[in-house]
CSV table of C-alpha atoms and ligand atoms in Angstrom, one decimal:
chain,number,residue,atom,x,y,z
A,1,MET,CA,141.8,110.6,105.3
A,2,GLN,CA,141.5,111.8,101.8
A,3,ASP,CA,139.7,115.1,101.0
A,4,LEU,CA,136.3,115.1,102.6
A,5,GLY,CA,134.7,117.1,99.8
A,6,LYS,CA,135.9,114.5,97.3
A,7,PHE,CA,134.5,111.7,99.5
A,8,PHE,CA,131.0,113.4,99.6
A,9,LYS,CA,131.2,114.0,95.8
A,10,ASP,CA,132.1,110.3,95.2
A,11,ALA,CA,129.2,109.2,97.5
A,12,ALA,CA,126.8,111.4,95.6
A,13,GLU,CA,128.1,110.2,92.2
A,14,SER,CA,127.8,106.5,93.3
A,15,ILE,CA,124.0,107.1,93.6
A,16,VAL,CA,123.7,109.1,90.3
A,17,ASN,CA,125.8,106.4,88.5
A,18,LEU,CA,123.5,103.7,90.0
A,19,ASP,CA,126.7,102.0,91.2
A,20,ASN,CA,125.6,100.0,94.2
A,21,VAL,CA,129.1,98.3,94.7
A,22,LYS,CA,130.7,101.8,95.0
A,23,ALA,CA,128.0,103.1,97.2
A,24,THR,CA,128.2,100.3,99.7
A,25,GLU,CA,132.0,100.4,99.6
A,26,LEU,CA,131.9,104.1,100.4
A,27,ALA,CA,129.4,103.6,103.2
A,28,GLN,CA,131.7,100.9,104.8
A,29,GLN,CA,134.7,103.2,104.3
A,30,ALA,CA,132.9,106.0,106.1
A,31,ILE,CA,132.4,103.7,109.1
A,32,ASP,CA,136.0,102.4,109.0
A,33,GLU,CA,137.4,105.9,108.9
A,34,ASP,CA,135.0,107.2,111.6
A,35,LEU,CA,133.6,110.0,109.5
A,36,ASN,CA,130.6,112.0,110.6
A,37,LEU,CA,127.9,109.7,109.2
A,38,LEU,CA,125.1,112.2,109.2
A,39,GLU,CA,127.2,114.4,107.0
A,40,VAL,CA,128.0,111.5,104.8
A,41,VAL,CA,124.2,110.9,104.4
A,42,GLU,CA,123.3,114.5,103.9
A,43,LYS,CA,126.2,116.0,101.9
A,44,GLY,CA,127.1,112.7,100.1
A,45,PHE,CA,124.4,110.2,99.3
A,46,GLY,CA,121.5,112.6,99.9
A,47,GLU,CA,122.9,115.0,97.3
A,48,GLY,CA,123.1,112.1,95.0
A,49,ILE,CA,119.4,111.1,95.3
A,50,LYS,CA,118.4,114.7,94.8
A,51,LYS,CA,120.4,114.8,91.6
A,52,VAL,CA,118.7,111.6,90.5
A,53,GLY,CA,115.4,113.4,91.2
A,54,ASP,CA,116.5,116.3,89.0
A,55,LEU,CA,117.5,114.0,86.2
A,56,TRP,CA,114.1,112.3,86.4
A,57,ASP,CA,112.5,115.8,86.3
A,58,GLU,CA,114.5,116.7,83.2
A,59,GLY,CA,113.5,113.4,81.5
A,60,GLU,CA,117.0,112.0,81.5
A,61,PHE,CA,116.1,109.2,83.9
A,62,PHE,CA,113.0,107.1,83.9
A,63,LEU,CA,111.1,105.5,86.8
A,64,PRO,CA,113.2,102.3,86.9
A,65,GLU,CA,116.4,104.4,87.3
A,66,LEU,CA,114.7,106.6,89.9
A,67,MET,CA,113.7,103.4,91.8
A,68,ARG,CA,117.2,101.9,91.5
A,69,GLY,CA,118.8,105.1,92.8
A,70,ALA,CA,116.5,105.1,95.8
A,71,GLN,CA,117.2,101.4,96.4
A,72,ILE,CA,121.0,102.0,96.3
A,73,MET,CA,120.6,105.0,98.7
A,74,GLN,CA,118.7,102.7,101.1
A,75,GLU,CA,121.4,100.0,100.9
A,76,ALA,CA,124.0,102.6,101.8
A,77,ILE,CA,121.9,103.9,104.7
A,78,ASP,CA,121.3,100.4,105.9
A,79,ILE,CA,125.0,99.9,106.3
A,80,LEU,CA,125.3,103.2,108.2
A,81,THR,CA,122.2,102.8,110.4
A,82,PRO,CA,123.6,100.6,113.2
A,83,LYS,CA,126.5,103.0,113.7
A,84,LEU,CA,124.4,106.1,113.4
A,85,ARG,CA,122.2,104.7,116.2
A,86,GLU,CA,125.2,104.1,118.4
A,87,SER,CA,126.4,107.6,118.0
A,88,GLY,CA,123.8,109.0,120.4
A,89,HIS,CA,125.2,110.1,123.7
A,90,THR,CA,122.1,109.9,125.8
A,91,ARG,CA,121.0,106.5,126.8
A,92,LYS,CA,118.1,107.5,129.0
A,93,THR,CA,115.0,107.6,126.7
A,94,ARG,CA,113.7,111.1,126.1
A,95,GLY,CA,110.3,109.7,125.2
A,96,THR,CA,108.5,107.5,122.6
A,97,VAL,CA,108.0,108.9,119.1
A,98,ILE,CA,105.8,107.5,116.4
A,99,MET,CA,107.1,108.1,112.9
A,100,ALA,CA,105.2,107.5,109.7
A,101,THR,CA,104.8,108.6,106.1
A,102,ILE,CA,101.2,109.6,105.6
A,103,GLU,CA,98.5,107.9,103.7
A,104,GLY,CA,98.9,108.0,99.9
A,105,ASP,CA,102.7,108.4,100.0
A,106,ILE,CA,105.3,105.7,99.8
A,107,HIS,CA,108.5,107.8,100.1
A,108,SER,CA,110.5,106.4,103.0
A,109,ILE,CA,114.0,107.6,102.9
A,110,GLY,CA,113.7,111.0,104.7
A,111,LYS,CA,111.3,109.5,107.3
A,112,THR,CA,113.7,106.7,108.0
A,113,ILE,CA,116.7,109.0,108.4
A,114,VAL,CA,114.8,111.3,110.8
A,115,GLY,CA,113.8,108.2,112.8
A,116,THR,CA,117.4,107.0,112.9
A,117,ILE,CA,118.7,110.4,114.1
A,118,LEU,CA,116.0,110.6,116.8
A,119,ARG,CA,117.1,107.2,118.0
A,120,ALA,CA,120.7,108.3,118.1
A,121,ASN,CA,119.5,111.2,120.3
A,122,GLY,CA,117.9,109.0,122.9
A,123,PHE,CA,114.3,108.7,121.7
A,124,GLU,CA,112.4,105.5,121.5
A,125,VAL,CA,111.2,105.4,117.9
A,126,ILE,CA,108.4,103.3,116.5
A,127,ASP,CA,108.4,103.5,112.7
A,128,LEU,CA,105.0,102.6,111.2
A,129,GLY,CA,106.3,102.7,107.7
A,130,VAL,CA,104.7,104.4,104.6
A,131,ASP,CA,101.2,105.0,103.4
A,132,VAL,CA,99.9,105.1,106.9
A,133,LYS,CA,96.4,106.3,107.7
A,134,ALA,CA,95.9,109.1,110.2
A,135,GLU,CA,93.7,106.8,112.4
A,136,LYS,CA,96.4,104.2,112.6
A,137,ILE,CA,99.0,106.8,113.6
A,138,VAL,CA,96.9,108.2,116.4
A,139,ASP,CA,95.7,104.7,117.6
A,140,GLU,CA,99.3,103.5,117.7
A,141,ALA,CA,100.4,106.7,119.6
A,142,ILE,CA,97.8,106.0,122.2
A,143,LYS,CA,98.6,102.3,122.4
A,144,GLN,CA,102.4,103.0,122.8
A,145,ASN,CA,102.0,105.9,125.1
A,146,ALA,CA,103.9,108.1,122.7
A,147,THR,CA,104.5,111.7,123.5
A,148,LEU,CA,105.5,112.8,120.0
A,149,ILE,CA,104.3,112.0,116.5
A,150,GLY,CA,106.4,112.7,113.4
A,151,VAL,CA,104.6,112.7,110.1
A,152,SER,CA,106.5,112.9,106.8
A,153,THR,CA,105.3,113.5,103.2
A,154,LEU,CA,107.1,114.1,99.9
A,155,LEU,CA,104.0,114.7,97.8
A,156,THR,CA,102.1,118.0,97.6
A,157,THR,CA,98.9,116.0,97.1
A,158,THR,CA,99.2,114.2,100.4
A,159,MET,CA,100.2,117.1,102.6
A,160,VAL,CA,96.6,117.6,103.4
A,161,ASN,CA,96.5,114.1,104.9
A,162,GLN,CA,99.1,115.3,107.5
A,163,LYS,CA,96.5,117.7,108.8
A,164,LYS,CA,94.1,114.8,109.4
A,165,VAL,CA,96.4,113.6,112.1
A,166,LEU,CA,96.1,116.9,113.9
A,167,ASP,CA,92.3,117.0,113.4
A,168,LEU,CA,92.1,113.5,114.9
A,169,LEU,CA,94.2,114.4,117.9
A,170,GLU,CA,92.0,117.5,118.5
A,171,GLU,CA,88.9,115.3,118.2
A,172,LYS,CA,90.2,112.9,120.8
A,173,ASN,CA,91.3,115.7,123.1
A,174,LEU,CA,94.9,114.6,122.8
A,175,ARG,CA,96.5,117.8,121.4
A,176,LYS,CA,98.1,118.7,124.8
A,177,LYS,CA,99.2,115.2,125.6
A,178,ILE,CA,100.8,114.3,122.3
A,179,LYS,CA,103.0,116.7,120.4
A,180,ILE,CA,103.3,116.5,116.7
A,181,MET,CA,105.9,117.6,114.2
A,182,LEU,CA,105.6,117.6,110.4
A,183,GLY,CA,108.2,117.4,107.7
A,184,GLY,CA,109.1,116.3,104.2
A,185,ALA,CA,110.5,118.2,101.1
A,186,PRO,CA,107.3,120.1,100.2
A,187,VAL,CA,106.4,120.9,103.8
A,188,THR,CA,107.1,124.5,104.9
A,189,ALA,CA,107.1,126.1,108.3
A,190,LYS,CA,104.0,128.0,107.3
A,191,TRP,CA,102.1,124.8,106.3
A,192,ALA,CA,103.2,122.9,109.4
A,193,LEU,CA,103.0,125.6,112.1
A,194,GLU,CA,100.4,128.1,110.8
A,195,ASP,CA,98.0,126.1,108.5
A,196,CYS,CA,98.1,122.8,110.4
A,197,LYS,CA,99.0,124.3,113.8
A,198,ALA,CA,101.5,121.5,114.5
A,199,ASP,CA,103.9,121.9,117.4
A,200,GLY,CA,107.1,121.5,115.3
A,201,PHE,CA,108.6,121.6,111.8
A,202,ALA,CA,112.1,120.8,110.5
A,203,ASP,CA,113.5,120.6,107.1
A,204,ASN,CA,116.3,118.1,108.0
A,205,ALA,CA,117.0,115.3,110.4
A,206,VAL,CA,119.4,117.2,112.7
A,207,GLU,CA,117.0,120.0,113.1
A,208,ALA,CA,114.2,117.5,113.7
A,209,ALA,CA,116.1,116.1,116.6
A,210,LYS,CA,116.5,119.6,118.1
A,211,VAL,CA,112.8,120.3,117.6
A,212,ALA,CA,111.9,117.0,119.3
A,213,LYS,CA,114.2,117.7,122.2
A,214,ASN,CA,112.6,121.1,122.7
A,215,LEU,CA,109.1,119.7,122.5
A,216,LEU,CA,109.7,117.0,125.0
A,217,LYS,CA,111.7,119.0,127.4
B,1,LIG,C1,113.6,108.7,95.8
B,1,LIG,C2,112.3,109.2,95.2
B,1,LIG,C3,111.3,108.3,94.9
B,1,LIG,C4,111.4,106.8,95.3
B,1,LIG,C5,111.1,106.6,96.8
B,1,LIG,C6,111.8,105.4,97.4
B,1,LIG,C7,111.7,105.4,98.9
B,1,LIG,N1,111.9,104.2,99.4
B,1,LIG,O1,111.5,106.4,99.5
B,1,LIG,C8,110.3,106.2,94.3
B,1,LIG,C9,110.9,105.9,93.0
B,1,LIG,C10,109.6,105.0,94.8
B,1,LIG,C11,109.4,107.4,94.1
B,1,LIG,C12,108.1,107.3,93.8
B,1,LIG,C13,107.3,108.4,93.5
B,1,LIG,N2,107.6,109.7,93.4
B,1,LIG,CO1,109.3,110.3,94.1
B,1,LIG,N3,111.0,111.1,94.5
B,1,LIG,C14,112.1,110.6,95.0
B,1,LIG,C15,113.2,111.7,95.1
B,1,LIG,C16,114.1,111.6,93.9
B,1,LIG,C17,114.0,111.8,96.3
B,1,LIG,C18,113.2,111.8,97.7
B,1,LIG,C19,114.2,111.5,98.8
B,1,LIG,O2,114.3,110.4,99.2
B,1,LIG,N4,115.0,112.5,99.2
B,1,LIG,C20,116.1,112.4,100.2
B,1,LIG,C21,115.5,112.5,101.6
B,1,LIG,C22,116.7,112.4,102.6
B,1,LIG,O3,115.0,113.8,101.7
B,1,LIG,P1,113.6,114.2,102.3
B,1,LIG,O4,112.7,113.0,102.1
B,1,LIG,O5,113.2,115.5,101.9
B,1,LIG,O6,113.8,114.1,103.9
B,1,LIG,C23,114.5,115.1,104.6
B,1,LIG,C24,113.6,116.3,105.1
B,1,LIG,O7,112.5,116.6,104.2
B,1,LIG,C25,113.2,116.0,106.5
B,1,LIG,N5,112.0,115.2,106.8
B,1,LIG,C26,111.5,114.2,106.0
B,1,LIG,N6,110.5,113.7,106.7
B,1,LIG,C27,110.3,114.3,107.8
B,1,LIG,C28,109.4,114.1,108.9
B,1,LIG,C29,109.4,115.0,110.0
B,1,LIG,C30,108.5,114.8,111.1
B,1,LIG,C31,110.4,116.0,110.1
B,1,LIG,C32,110.5,116.9,111.2
B,1,LIG,C33,111.4,116.1,109.0
B,1,LIG,C34,111.3,115.3,107.9
B,1,LIG,O8,114.4,115.3,107.0
B,1,LIG,C35,114.9,114.4,106.0
B,1,LIG,C36,116.3,114.2,106.2
B,1,LIG,O9,117.1,115.4,106.2
B,1,LIG,C37,112.3,113.0,95.0
B,1,LIG,C38,112.9,114.3,94.3
B,1,LIG,C39,113.7,115.2,95.3
B,1,LIG,N7,114.6,115.9,94.7
B,1,LIG,O10,113.4,115.2,96.5
B,1,LIG,C40,111.1,112.5,94.2
B,1,LIG,C41,109.7,113.2,94.4
B,1,LIG,C42,109.4,113.4,95.9
B,1,LIG,N8,108.7,112.1,93.9
B,1,LIG,C43,107.8,112.6,93.3
B,1,LIG,C44,106.7,111.8,92.7
B,1,LIG,C45,105.7,112.6,91.9
B,1,LIG,C46,106.7,110.4,92.8
B,1,LIG,C47,105.6,109.5,92.3
B,1,LIG,C48,104.1,110.0,92.4
B,1,LIG,C49,105.9,109.2,90.8
B,1,LIG,C50,105.0,108.4,90.0
B,1,LIG,N9,104.4,109.0,89.1
B,1,LIG,O11,104.7,107.2,90.3
B,1,LIG,C51,105.8,108.2,93.1
B,1,LIG,C52,105.1,108.2,94.5
B,1,LIG,C53,103.9,107.3,94.6
B,1,LIG,C54,103.3,107.4,96.0
B,1,LIG,N10,102.0,107.2,96.0
B,1,LIG,O12,103.9,107.8,96.9
B,1,LIG,C55,107.8,114.1,93.2
B,1,LIG,C56,106.8,114.8,94.1
B,1,LIG,C57,106.2,116.0,93.4
B,1,LIG,C58,105.2,116.7,94.3
B,1,LIG,N11,105.5,118.0,94.5
B,1,LIG,O13,104.3,116.2,94.8
B,1,LIG,C59,109.3,114.4,93.5
B,1,LIG,C60,109.6,115.8,94.2
B,1,LIG,C61,110.1,114.4,92.1
B,1,LIG,C62,109.7,115.5,91.2
B,1,LIG,N12,110.5,116.5,91.1
B,1,LIG,O14,108.7,115.5,90.6
B,1,LIG,N13,110.0,108.6,94.4
């Protein structure tokens, strides 16, 4: 295998250059060469999408480019997902987890990665998608007999909606029965654990799986 650092750099650059052919080629190569796919996502493609965000911040990229970058990142992740799922060692389910991006927010990439890694770690994951109301999340958790809810948000303006899920669980007397963890780029441990009083917080997918395992032990 060539230099791993260079591979990650090429993967990041394929997103920044909006080169979908290169990105999908590299995703396939990562599978063929049996690389650590989570590292490929986080140190490679993930760095690329962050750079795209910076370029957007700096006014170098406009919304269509930002959208295209996200779409290419998703295409690469779609290629890696089946293999990422297989990489879990535990086959016995550790419990059912409801994942969603909260109401008002359509960012899906981080939430989807967390869901994929949880699946790889033996959890049954039901992904409700994006822009999901607190009521729907709680209703679905009850219906599916879930023991953990994971709520993602990337916007500071929608963080407050994460708290609605906790308030609802409290209202329905389900706080002990159903655990909840919060995440997403602007979410801090203080917000999740102190302000919302959630059971868990993680700032990346690997950590999220560790937190979930601890919560459902
Ligand atoms: C890609 C992107 C988009 C894409 C999203 C495509 C998609 N399908 O998701 C598009 C172009 C659609 C988009 C739209 C918008 N975006 Co946008 N976007 C981004 C960008 C560049 C990257 C986000 C991303 O995917 N990161 C990669 C993933 C892997 O990281 P992550 O989400 O943080 O997830 C990791 C962790 O946080 C954690 N995690 C995530 N979720 C969870 C959940 C749980 C339970 C746990 C435990 C852990 C966890 O694990 C993940 C994996 O390691 C960021 C900039 C940036 N640098 O982050 C802006 C950014 C998030 N967007 C921003 C904005 C403002 C918007 C828009 C409002 C723009 C507009 N004016 O229309 C709209 C949103 C409209 C809406 N109502 O939602 C701002 C938010 C600012 C703020 N502080 O609120 C950012 C920060 C850009 C900026 N610097 O201004 N965006």
